[in-house]
Short mmCIF file of C-alpha atoms (C1' of nucleotides) in Angstrom, two decimals:
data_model
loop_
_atom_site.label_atom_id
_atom_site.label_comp_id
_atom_site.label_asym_id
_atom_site.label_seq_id
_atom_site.Cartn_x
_atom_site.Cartn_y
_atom_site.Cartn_z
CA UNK W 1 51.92 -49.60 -51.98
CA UNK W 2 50.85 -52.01 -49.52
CA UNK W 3 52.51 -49.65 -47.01
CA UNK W 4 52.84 -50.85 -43.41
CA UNK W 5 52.24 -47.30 -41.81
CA UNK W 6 48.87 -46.01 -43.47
CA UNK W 7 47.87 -43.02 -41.69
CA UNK W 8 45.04 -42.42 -39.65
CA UNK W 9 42.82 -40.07 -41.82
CA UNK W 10 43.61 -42.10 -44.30
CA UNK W 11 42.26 -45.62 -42.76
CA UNK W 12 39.37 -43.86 -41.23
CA UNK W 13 38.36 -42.41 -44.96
CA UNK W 14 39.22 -46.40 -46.82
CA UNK W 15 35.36 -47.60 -45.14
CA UNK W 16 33.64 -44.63 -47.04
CA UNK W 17 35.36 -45.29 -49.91
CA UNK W 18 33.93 -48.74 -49.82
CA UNK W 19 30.94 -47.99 -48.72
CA UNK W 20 30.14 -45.66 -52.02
CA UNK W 21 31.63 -48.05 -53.96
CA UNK W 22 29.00 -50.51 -52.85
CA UNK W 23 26.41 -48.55 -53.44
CA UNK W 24 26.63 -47.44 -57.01
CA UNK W 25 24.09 -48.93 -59.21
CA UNK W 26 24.14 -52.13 -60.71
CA UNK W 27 24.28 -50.60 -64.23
CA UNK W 28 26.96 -48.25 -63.67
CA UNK W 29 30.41 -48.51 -66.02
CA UNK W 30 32.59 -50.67 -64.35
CA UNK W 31 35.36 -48.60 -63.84
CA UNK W 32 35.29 -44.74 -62.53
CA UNK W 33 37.70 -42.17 -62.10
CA UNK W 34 39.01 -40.52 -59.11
CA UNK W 35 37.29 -37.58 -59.76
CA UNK W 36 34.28 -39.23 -59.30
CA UNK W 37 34.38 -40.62 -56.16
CA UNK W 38 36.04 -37.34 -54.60
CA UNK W 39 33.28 -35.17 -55.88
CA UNK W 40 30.75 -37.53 -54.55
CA UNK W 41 32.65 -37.76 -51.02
CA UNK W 42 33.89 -34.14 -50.91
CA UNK W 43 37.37 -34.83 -51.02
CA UNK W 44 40.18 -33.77 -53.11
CA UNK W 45 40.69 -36.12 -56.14
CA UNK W 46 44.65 -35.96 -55.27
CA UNK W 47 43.76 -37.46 -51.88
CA UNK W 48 41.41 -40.52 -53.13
CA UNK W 49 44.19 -41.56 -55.43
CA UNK W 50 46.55 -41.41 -52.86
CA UNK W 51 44.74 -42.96 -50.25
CA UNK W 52 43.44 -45.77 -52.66
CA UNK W 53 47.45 -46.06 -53.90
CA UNK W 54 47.86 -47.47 -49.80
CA UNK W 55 46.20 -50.40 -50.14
CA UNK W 56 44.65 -51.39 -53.71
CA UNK W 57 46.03 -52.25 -57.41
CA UNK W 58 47.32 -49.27 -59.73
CA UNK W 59 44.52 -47.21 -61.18
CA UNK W 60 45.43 -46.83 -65.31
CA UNK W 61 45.50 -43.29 -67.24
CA UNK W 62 42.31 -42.66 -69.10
CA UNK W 63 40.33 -45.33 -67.35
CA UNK W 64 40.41 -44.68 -63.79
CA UNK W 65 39.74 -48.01 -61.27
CA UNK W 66 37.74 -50.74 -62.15
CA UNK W 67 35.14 -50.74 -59.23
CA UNK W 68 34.93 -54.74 -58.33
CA UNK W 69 38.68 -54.66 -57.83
CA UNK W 70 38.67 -51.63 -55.87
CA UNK W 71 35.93 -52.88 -53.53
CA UNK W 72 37.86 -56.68 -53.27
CA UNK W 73 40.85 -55.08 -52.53
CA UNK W 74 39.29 -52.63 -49.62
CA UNK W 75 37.32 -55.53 -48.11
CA UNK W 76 40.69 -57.56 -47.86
CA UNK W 77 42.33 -54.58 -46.38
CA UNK W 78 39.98 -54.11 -43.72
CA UNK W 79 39.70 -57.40 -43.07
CA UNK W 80 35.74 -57.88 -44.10
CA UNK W 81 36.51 -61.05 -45.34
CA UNK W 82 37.46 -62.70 -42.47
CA UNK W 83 36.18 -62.56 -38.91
CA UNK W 84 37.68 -61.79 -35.51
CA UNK W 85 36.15 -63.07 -32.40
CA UNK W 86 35.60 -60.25 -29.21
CA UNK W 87 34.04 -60.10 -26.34
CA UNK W 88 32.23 -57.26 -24.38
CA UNK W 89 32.39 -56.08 -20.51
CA UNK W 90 29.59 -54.59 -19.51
CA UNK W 91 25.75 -55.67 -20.63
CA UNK W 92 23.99 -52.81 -20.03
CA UNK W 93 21.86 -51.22 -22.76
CA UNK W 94 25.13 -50.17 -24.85
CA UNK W 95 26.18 -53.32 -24.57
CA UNK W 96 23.02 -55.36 -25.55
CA UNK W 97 22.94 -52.82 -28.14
CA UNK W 98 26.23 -53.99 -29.54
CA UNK W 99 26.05 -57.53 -28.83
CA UNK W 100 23.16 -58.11 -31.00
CA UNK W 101 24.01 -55.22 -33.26
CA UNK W 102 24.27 -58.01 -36.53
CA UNK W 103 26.18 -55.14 -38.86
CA UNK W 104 29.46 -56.13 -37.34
CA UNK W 105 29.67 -58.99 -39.42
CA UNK W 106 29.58 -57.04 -42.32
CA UNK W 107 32.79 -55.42 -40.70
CA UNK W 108 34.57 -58.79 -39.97
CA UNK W 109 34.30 -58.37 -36.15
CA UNK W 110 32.33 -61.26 -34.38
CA UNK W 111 31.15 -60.46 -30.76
CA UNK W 112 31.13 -63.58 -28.76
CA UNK W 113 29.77 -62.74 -25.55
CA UNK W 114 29.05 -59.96 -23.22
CA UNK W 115 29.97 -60.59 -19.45
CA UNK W 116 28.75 -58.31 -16.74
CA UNK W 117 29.14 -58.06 -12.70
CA UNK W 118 25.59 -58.27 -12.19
CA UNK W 119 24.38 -61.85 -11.90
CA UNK W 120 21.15 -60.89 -12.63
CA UNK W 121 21.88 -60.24 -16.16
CA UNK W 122 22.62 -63.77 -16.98
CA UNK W 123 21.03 -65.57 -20.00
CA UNK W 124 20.45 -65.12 -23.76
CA UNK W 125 19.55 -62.26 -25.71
CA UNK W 126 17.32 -61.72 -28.67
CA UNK W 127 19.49 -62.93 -31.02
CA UNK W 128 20.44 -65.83 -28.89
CA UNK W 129 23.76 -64.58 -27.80
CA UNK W 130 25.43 -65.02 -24.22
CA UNK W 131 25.98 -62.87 -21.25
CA UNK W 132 28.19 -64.59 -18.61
CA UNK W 133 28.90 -63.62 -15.17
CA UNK W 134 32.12 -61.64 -14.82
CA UNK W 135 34.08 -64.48 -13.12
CA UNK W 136 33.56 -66.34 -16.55
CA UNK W 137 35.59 -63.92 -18.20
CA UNK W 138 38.63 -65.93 -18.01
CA UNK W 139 37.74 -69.68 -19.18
CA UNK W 140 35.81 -68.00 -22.21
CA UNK W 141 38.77 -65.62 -23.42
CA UNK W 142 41.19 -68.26 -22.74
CA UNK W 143 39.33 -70.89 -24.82
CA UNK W 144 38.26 -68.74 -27.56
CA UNK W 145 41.57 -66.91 -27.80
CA UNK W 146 39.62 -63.30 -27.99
CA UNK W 147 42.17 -60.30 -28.73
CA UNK W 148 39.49 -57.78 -28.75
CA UNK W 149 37.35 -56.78 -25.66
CA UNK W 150 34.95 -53.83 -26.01
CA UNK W 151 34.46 -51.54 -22.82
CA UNK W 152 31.14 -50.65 -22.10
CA UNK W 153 31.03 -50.40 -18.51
CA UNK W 154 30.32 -46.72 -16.42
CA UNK W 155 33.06 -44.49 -16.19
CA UNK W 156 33.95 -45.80 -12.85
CA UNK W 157 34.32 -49.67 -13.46
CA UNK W 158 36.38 -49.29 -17.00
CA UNK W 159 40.40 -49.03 -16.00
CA UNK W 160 39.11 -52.18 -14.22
CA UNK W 161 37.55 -54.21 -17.17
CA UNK W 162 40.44 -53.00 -19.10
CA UNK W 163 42.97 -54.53 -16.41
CA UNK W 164 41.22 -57.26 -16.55
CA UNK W 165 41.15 -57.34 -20.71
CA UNK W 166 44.85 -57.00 -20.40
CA UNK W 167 45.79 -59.80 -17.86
CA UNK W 168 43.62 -62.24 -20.12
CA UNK W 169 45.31 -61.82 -23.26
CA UNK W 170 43.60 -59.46 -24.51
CA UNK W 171 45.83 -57.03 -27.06
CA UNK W 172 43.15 -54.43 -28.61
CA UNK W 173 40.62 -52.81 -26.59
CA UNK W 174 37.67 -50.79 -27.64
CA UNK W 175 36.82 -48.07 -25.67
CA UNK W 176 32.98 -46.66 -25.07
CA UNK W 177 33.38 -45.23 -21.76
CA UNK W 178 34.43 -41.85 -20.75
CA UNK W 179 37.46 -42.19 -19.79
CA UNK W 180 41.32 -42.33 -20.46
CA UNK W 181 42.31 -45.85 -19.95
CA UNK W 182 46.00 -47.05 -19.23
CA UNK W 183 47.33 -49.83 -20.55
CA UNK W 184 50.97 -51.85 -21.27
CA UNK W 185 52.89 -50.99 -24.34
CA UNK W 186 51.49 -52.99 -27.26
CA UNK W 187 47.56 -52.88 -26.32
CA UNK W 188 45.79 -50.46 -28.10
CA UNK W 189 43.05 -48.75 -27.22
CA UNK W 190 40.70 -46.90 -29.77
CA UNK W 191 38.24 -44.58 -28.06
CA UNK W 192 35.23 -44.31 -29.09
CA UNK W 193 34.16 -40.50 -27.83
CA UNK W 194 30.32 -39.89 -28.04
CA UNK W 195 30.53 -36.50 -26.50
CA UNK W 196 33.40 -35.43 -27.96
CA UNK W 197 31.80 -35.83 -31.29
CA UNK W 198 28.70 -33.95 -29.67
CA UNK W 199 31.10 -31.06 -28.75
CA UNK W 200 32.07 -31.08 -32.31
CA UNK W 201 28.46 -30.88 -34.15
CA UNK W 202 27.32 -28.06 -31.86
CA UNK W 203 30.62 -26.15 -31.72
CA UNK W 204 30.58 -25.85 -35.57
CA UNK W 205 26.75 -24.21 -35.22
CA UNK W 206 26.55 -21.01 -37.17
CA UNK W 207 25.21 -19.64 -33.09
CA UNK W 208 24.46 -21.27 -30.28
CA UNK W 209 21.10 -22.44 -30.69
CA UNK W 210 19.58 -23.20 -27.24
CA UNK W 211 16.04 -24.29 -26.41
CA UNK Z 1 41.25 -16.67 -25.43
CA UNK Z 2 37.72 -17.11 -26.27
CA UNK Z 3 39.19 -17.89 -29.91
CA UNK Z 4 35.91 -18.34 -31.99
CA UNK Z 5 37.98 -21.11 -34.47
CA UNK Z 6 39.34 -23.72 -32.15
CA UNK Z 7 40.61 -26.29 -33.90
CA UNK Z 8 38.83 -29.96 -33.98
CA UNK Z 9 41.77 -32.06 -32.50
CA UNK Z 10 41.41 -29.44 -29.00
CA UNK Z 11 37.60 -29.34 -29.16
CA UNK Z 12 37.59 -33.32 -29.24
CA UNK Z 13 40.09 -33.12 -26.06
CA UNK Z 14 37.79 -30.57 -24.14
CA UNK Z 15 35.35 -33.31 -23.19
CA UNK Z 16 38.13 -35.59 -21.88
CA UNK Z 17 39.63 -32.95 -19.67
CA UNK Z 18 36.32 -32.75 -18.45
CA UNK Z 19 35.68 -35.95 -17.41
CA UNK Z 20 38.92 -35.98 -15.56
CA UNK Z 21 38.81 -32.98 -13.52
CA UNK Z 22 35.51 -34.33 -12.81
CA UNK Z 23 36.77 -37.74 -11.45
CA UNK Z 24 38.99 -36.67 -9.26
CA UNK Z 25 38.34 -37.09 -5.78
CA UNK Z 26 37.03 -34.69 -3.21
CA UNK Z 27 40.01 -34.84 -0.99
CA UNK Z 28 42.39 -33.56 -3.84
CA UNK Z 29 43.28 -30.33 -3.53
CA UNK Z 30 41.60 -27.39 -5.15
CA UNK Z 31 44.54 -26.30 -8.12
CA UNK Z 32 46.21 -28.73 -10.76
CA UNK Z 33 48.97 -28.07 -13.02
CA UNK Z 34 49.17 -29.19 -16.59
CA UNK Z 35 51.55 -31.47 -16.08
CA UNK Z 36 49.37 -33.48 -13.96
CA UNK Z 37 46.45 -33.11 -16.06
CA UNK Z 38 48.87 -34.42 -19.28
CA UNK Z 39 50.59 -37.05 -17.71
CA UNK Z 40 47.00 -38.54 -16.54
CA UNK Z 41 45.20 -38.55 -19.86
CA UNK Z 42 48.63 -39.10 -22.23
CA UNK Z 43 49.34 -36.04 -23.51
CA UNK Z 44 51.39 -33.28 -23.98
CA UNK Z 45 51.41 -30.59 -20.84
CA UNK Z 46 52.07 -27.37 -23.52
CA UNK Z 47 49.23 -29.23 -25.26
CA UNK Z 48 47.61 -29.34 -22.20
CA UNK Z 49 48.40 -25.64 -21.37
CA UNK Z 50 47.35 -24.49 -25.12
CA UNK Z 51 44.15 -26.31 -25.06
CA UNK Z 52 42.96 -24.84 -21.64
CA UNK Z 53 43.88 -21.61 -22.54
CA UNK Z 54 41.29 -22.04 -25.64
CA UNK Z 55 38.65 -21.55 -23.44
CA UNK Z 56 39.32 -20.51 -19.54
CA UNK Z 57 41.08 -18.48 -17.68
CA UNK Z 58 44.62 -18.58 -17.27
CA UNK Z 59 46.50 -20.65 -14.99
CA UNK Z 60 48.64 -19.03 -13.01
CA UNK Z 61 52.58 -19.41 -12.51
CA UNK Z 62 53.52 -22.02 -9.27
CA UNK Z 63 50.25 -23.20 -8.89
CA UNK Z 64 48.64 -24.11 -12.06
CA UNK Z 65 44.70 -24.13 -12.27
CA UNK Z 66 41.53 -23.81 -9.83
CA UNK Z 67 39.77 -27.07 -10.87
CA UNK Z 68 36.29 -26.24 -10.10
CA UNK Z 69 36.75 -23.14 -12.53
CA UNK Z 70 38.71 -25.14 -15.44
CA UNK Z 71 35.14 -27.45 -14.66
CA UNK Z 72 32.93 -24.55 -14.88
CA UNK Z 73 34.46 -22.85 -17.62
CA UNK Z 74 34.92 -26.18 -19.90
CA UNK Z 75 31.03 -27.29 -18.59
CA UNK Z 76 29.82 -23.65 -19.82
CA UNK Z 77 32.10 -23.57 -23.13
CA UNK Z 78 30.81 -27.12 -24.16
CA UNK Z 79 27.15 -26.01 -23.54
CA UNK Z 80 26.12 -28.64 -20.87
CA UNK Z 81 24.76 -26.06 -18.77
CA UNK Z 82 22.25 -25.21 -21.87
CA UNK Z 83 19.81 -27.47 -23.20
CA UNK Z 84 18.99 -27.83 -26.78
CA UNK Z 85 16.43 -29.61 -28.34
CA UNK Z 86 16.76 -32.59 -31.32
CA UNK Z 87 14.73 -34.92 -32.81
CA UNK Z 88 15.87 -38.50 -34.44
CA UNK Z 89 15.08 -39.67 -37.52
CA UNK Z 90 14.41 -43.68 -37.59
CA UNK Z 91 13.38 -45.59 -34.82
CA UNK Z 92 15.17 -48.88 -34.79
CA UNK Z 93 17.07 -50.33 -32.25
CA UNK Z 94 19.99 -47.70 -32.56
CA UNK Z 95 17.40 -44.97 -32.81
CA UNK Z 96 15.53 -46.25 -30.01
CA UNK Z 97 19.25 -46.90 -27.76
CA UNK Z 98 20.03 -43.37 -28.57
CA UNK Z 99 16.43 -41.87 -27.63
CA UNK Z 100 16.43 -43.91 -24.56
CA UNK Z 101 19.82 -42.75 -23.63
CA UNK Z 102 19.91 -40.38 -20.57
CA UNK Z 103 22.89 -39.50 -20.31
CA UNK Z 104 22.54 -37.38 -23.35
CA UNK Z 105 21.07 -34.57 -20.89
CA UNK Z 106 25.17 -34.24 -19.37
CA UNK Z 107 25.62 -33.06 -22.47
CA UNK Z 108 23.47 -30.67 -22.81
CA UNK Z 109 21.70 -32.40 -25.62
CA UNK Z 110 17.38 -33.28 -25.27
CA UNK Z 111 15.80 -35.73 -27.84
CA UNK Z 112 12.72 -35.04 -27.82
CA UNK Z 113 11.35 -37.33 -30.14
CA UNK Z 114 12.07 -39.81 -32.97
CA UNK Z 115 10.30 -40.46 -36.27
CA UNK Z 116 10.16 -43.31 -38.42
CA UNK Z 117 8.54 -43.97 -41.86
CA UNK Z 118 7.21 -47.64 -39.83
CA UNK Z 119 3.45 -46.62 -38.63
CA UNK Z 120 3.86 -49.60 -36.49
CA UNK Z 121 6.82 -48.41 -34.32
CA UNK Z 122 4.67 -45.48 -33.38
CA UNK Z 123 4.17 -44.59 -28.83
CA UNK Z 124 5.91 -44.74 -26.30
CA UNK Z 125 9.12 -45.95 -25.32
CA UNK Z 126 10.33 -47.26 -22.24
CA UNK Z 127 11.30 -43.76 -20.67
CA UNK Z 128 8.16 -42.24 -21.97
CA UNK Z 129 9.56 -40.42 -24.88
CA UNK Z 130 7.43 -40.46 -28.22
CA UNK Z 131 8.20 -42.39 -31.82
CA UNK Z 132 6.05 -40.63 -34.42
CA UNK Z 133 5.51 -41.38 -37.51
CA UNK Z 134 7.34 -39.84 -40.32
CA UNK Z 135 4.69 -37.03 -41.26
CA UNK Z 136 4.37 -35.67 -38.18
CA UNK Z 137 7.94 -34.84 -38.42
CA UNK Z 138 7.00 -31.18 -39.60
CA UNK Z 139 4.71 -30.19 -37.06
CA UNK Z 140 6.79 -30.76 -34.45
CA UNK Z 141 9.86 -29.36 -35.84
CA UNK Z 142 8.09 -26.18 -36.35
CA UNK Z 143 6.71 -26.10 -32.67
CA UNK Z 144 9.56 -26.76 -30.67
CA UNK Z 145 12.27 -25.02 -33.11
CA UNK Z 146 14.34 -27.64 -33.37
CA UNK Z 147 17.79 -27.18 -35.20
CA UNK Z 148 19.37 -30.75 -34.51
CA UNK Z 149 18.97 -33.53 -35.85
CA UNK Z 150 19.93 -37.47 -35.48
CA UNK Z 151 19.71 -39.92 -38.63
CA UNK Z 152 19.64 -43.89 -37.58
CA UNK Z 153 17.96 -44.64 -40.67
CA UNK Z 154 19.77 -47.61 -43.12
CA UNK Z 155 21.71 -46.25 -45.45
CA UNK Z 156 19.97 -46.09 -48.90
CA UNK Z 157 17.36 -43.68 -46.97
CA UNK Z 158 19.95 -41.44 -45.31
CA UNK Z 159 20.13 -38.62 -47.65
CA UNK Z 160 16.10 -38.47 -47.81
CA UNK Z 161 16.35 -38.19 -44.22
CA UNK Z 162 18.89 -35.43 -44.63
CA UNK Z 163 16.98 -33.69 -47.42
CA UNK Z 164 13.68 -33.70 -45.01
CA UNK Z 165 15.80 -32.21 -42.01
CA UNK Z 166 17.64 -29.21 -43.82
CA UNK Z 167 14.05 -28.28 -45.60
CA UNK Z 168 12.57 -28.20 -42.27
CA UNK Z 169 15.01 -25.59 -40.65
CA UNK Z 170 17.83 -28.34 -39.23
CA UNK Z 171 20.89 -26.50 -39.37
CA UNK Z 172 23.20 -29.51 -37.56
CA UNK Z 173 22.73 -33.31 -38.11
CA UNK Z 174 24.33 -36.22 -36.53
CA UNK Z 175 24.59 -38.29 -39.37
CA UNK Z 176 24.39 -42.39 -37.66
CA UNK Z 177 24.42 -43.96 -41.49
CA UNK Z 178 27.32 -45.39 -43.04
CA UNK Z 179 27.27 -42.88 -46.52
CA UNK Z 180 28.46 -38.93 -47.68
CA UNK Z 181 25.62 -37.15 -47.07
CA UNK Z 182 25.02 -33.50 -49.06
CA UNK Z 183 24.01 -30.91 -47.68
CA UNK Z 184 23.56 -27.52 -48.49
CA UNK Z 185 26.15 -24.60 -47.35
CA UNK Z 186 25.67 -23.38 -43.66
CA UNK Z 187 24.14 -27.09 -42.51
CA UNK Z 188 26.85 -28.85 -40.83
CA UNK Z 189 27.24 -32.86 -40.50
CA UNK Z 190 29.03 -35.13 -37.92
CA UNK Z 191 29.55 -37.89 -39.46
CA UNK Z 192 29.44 -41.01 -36.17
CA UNK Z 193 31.70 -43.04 -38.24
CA UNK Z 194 31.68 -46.87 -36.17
CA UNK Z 195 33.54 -48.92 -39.29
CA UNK Z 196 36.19 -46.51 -39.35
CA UNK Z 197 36.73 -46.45 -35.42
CA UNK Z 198 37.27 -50.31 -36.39
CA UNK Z 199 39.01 -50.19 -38.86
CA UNK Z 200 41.49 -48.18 -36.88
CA UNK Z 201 41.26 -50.69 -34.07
CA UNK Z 202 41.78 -53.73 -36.23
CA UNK Z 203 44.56 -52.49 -38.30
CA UNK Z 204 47.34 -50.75 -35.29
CA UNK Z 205 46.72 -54.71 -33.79
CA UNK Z 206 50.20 -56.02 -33.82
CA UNK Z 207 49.28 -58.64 -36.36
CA UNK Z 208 45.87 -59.82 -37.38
CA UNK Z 209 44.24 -61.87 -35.68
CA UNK Z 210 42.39 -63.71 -37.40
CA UNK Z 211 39.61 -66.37 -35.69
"C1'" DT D 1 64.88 -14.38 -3.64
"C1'" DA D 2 64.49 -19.15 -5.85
"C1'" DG D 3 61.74 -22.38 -7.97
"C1'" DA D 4 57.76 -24.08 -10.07
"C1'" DT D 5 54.72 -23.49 -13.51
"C1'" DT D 6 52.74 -20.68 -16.68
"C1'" DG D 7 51.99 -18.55 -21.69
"C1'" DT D 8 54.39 -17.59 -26.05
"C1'" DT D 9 57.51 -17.82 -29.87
"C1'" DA D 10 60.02 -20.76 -32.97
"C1'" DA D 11 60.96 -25.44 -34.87
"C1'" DT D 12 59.28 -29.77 -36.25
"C1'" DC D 13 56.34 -32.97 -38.00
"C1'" DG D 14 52.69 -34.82 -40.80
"C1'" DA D 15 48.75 -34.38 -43.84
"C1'" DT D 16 46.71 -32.05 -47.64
"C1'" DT D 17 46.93 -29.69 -51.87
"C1'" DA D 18 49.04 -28.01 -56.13
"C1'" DA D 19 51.84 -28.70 -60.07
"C1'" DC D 20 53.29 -31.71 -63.44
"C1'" DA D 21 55.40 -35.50 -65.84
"C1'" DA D 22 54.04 -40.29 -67.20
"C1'" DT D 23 51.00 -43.25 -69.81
"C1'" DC D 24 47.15 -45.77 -71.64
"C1'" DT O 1 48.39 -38.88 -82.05
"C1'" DA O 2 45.57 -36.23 -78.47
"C1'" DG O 3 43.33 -36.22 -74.31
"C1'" DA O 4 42.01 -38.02 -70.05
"C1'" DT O 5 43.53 -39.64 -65.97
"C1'" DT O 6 46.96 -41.51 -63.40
"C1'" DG O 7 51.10 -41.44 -59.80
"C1'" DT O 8 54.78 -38.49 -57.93
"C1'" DT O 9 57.39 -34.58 -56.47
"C1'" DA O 10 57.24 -30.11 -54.33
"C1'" DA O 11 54.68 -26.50 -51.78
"C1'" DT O 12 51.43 -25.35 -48.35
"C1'" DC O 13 48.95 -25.66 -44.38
"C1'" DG O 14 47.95 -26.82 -39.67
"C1'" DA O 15 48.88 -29.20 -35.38
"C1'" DT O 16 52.23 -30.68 -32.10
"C1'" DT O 17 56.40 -30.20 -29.68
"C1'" DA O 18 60.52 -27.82 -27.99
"C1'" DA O 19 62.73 -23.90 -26.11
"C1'" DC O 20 62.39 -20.15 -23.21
"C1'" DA O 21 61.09 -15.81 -21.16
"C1'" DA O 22 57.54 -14.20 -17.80
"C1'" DT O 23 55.69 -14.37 -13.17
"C1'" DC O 24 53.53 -15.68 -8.88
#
DNA sequence: TAGATTGTTAATCGATTAACAATC
DNA sequence: TAGATTGTTAATCGATTAACAATC
């Protein structure tokens, strides 16, 4: 356990897991059985043990997991217990959106700032937090020490925030804009696709349903 | 070709190939081979090749593809020449983002309105489109036919949201909230998974970085 | 024709599922 | 002990990659 190479299906399934975990009643037994949470997740009880095996304690024959373990152990994992600093490029309404988003805490992932080209976008937001001119980019990353930049700049403007990402330091970049971005051997980029997901939900309709 | 079961991993790539052709500038000329295509967005050309051949028309020995047909082919196949109709369920900032959104229409995708259990989020928003209030939700459904549908509600309502769509004829939801949702055979779910896109991010980082 | 580039068939790789022995 | 539930080993399934024949 504690394996160094956990798969991708598997790390992308670990948040649902905790996320049902968390949600079960206050009353409920304090342990449950794999079978349990597959049925309620529609997965294969064979899978749920094995992902779980990746990255918490031993389950025990006959009792199954006990559930405040499970959900310390996935939190630690995931690294909700701790926070990273980031910083977005690009404040348009996506990135507002995200910048005051408050769930991310939840996730251990603290947005610091949002910088944009546009000086006119300058100031606070709602929740009080900062959007910087572009040319601030720099100082702010350097001084914070920020690994994570989120792209949400058009199409047009992102190998150039991510260029930019990269020459500051910057080692793991998350992607909203439409495009393939290229980057140095050890950044990582995680893509967040909006429209390939859209492809996905109205591929798998039963027909076509047009308006 | 035409293959009615495509498999998710191509139909996520379709979009990107799409995006790319699209980029390109006027001045290039009119054909592309696979290899050019894979080497831009980081893949495999037979991958390239195998994906393309899902859903256009061949490519043809020496000179590879016709770009404005692999772009009319991939628009037409992804259904962004079309225009169908969805509705969101809860109006809060994400909902609101998402109605707001206009680049949805690219896609092939029109929200016509949202709905929220909130009386007091009710009119307008800044584009013009409409936030009703949860019992209207019905009615228009009904009227305009509509067989998608978009939950941004919190999490403990999510499956009431569900439940409300599928007995009102929604045959596809977009599923925003962070829990399993069930669902009746024949209604499909895309499940817009954000802690698991970070949780992939945070954990291929070199080491953690920690703030 | 010769060469580039395609589509296809076979091999590999990785994830899921099934079977089952271990154990509380 | 008997039974429930685990972790593991082997089998299956599906996607990617490699090899190669087809062809413009």
């Amino acid at each position: 356990m504690q394996d160094q190479n956990i798969s991708s299906p598997t790390l992308r399934r670990l948040p649902t897991y905790l996320n049902y975990l968390k949600s079960l009643p206050k009353d409920h037994p304090e342990n449950i059985s794999s079978a349990v949470i597959a049925s309620a997740l529609g997965l294969g009880e064979v899978q749920v043990r094995k992902d779980l095996a990746c990255v918490c304690n031993k389950g025990k024959p006959k009792i199954g997991y006990i559930i405040k373990d499970l959900i310390n152990c996935l939190e630690e994992f995931l690294g909700y217990n701790s926070t990273t600093n980031a910083v977005i490029v690009g404040a348009g309404k996506l990135g507002k959106a995200l910048l005051d988003y408050v769930g991310f805490e939840n996730y251990g992932l603290n947005i610091v700032a949002a910088f944009d080209k546009n000086p006119a976008l300058q100031g606070k937001t709602e929740t009080g937090k900062n959007i910087y001119i572009l040319d601030k980019f720099e100082e702010v990353c350097k001084r914070l020490n920020i690994k994570i930049g989120i792209i949400t700049v058009p199409a047009e403007n992102a190998q150039e925030a991510c260029d930019l990402m990269v020459k500051n330091g910057i080692v793991a970049i998350w992607n909203f804009a439409p495009v393939h971005l290229k980057v140095p051997d050890g950044v990582i980029i995680q893509h967040e696709n909006i429209a390939a997901s859209l492809a996905l939900l109205s591929k798998r309709l039963p027909e076509r349903i047009n308006a």
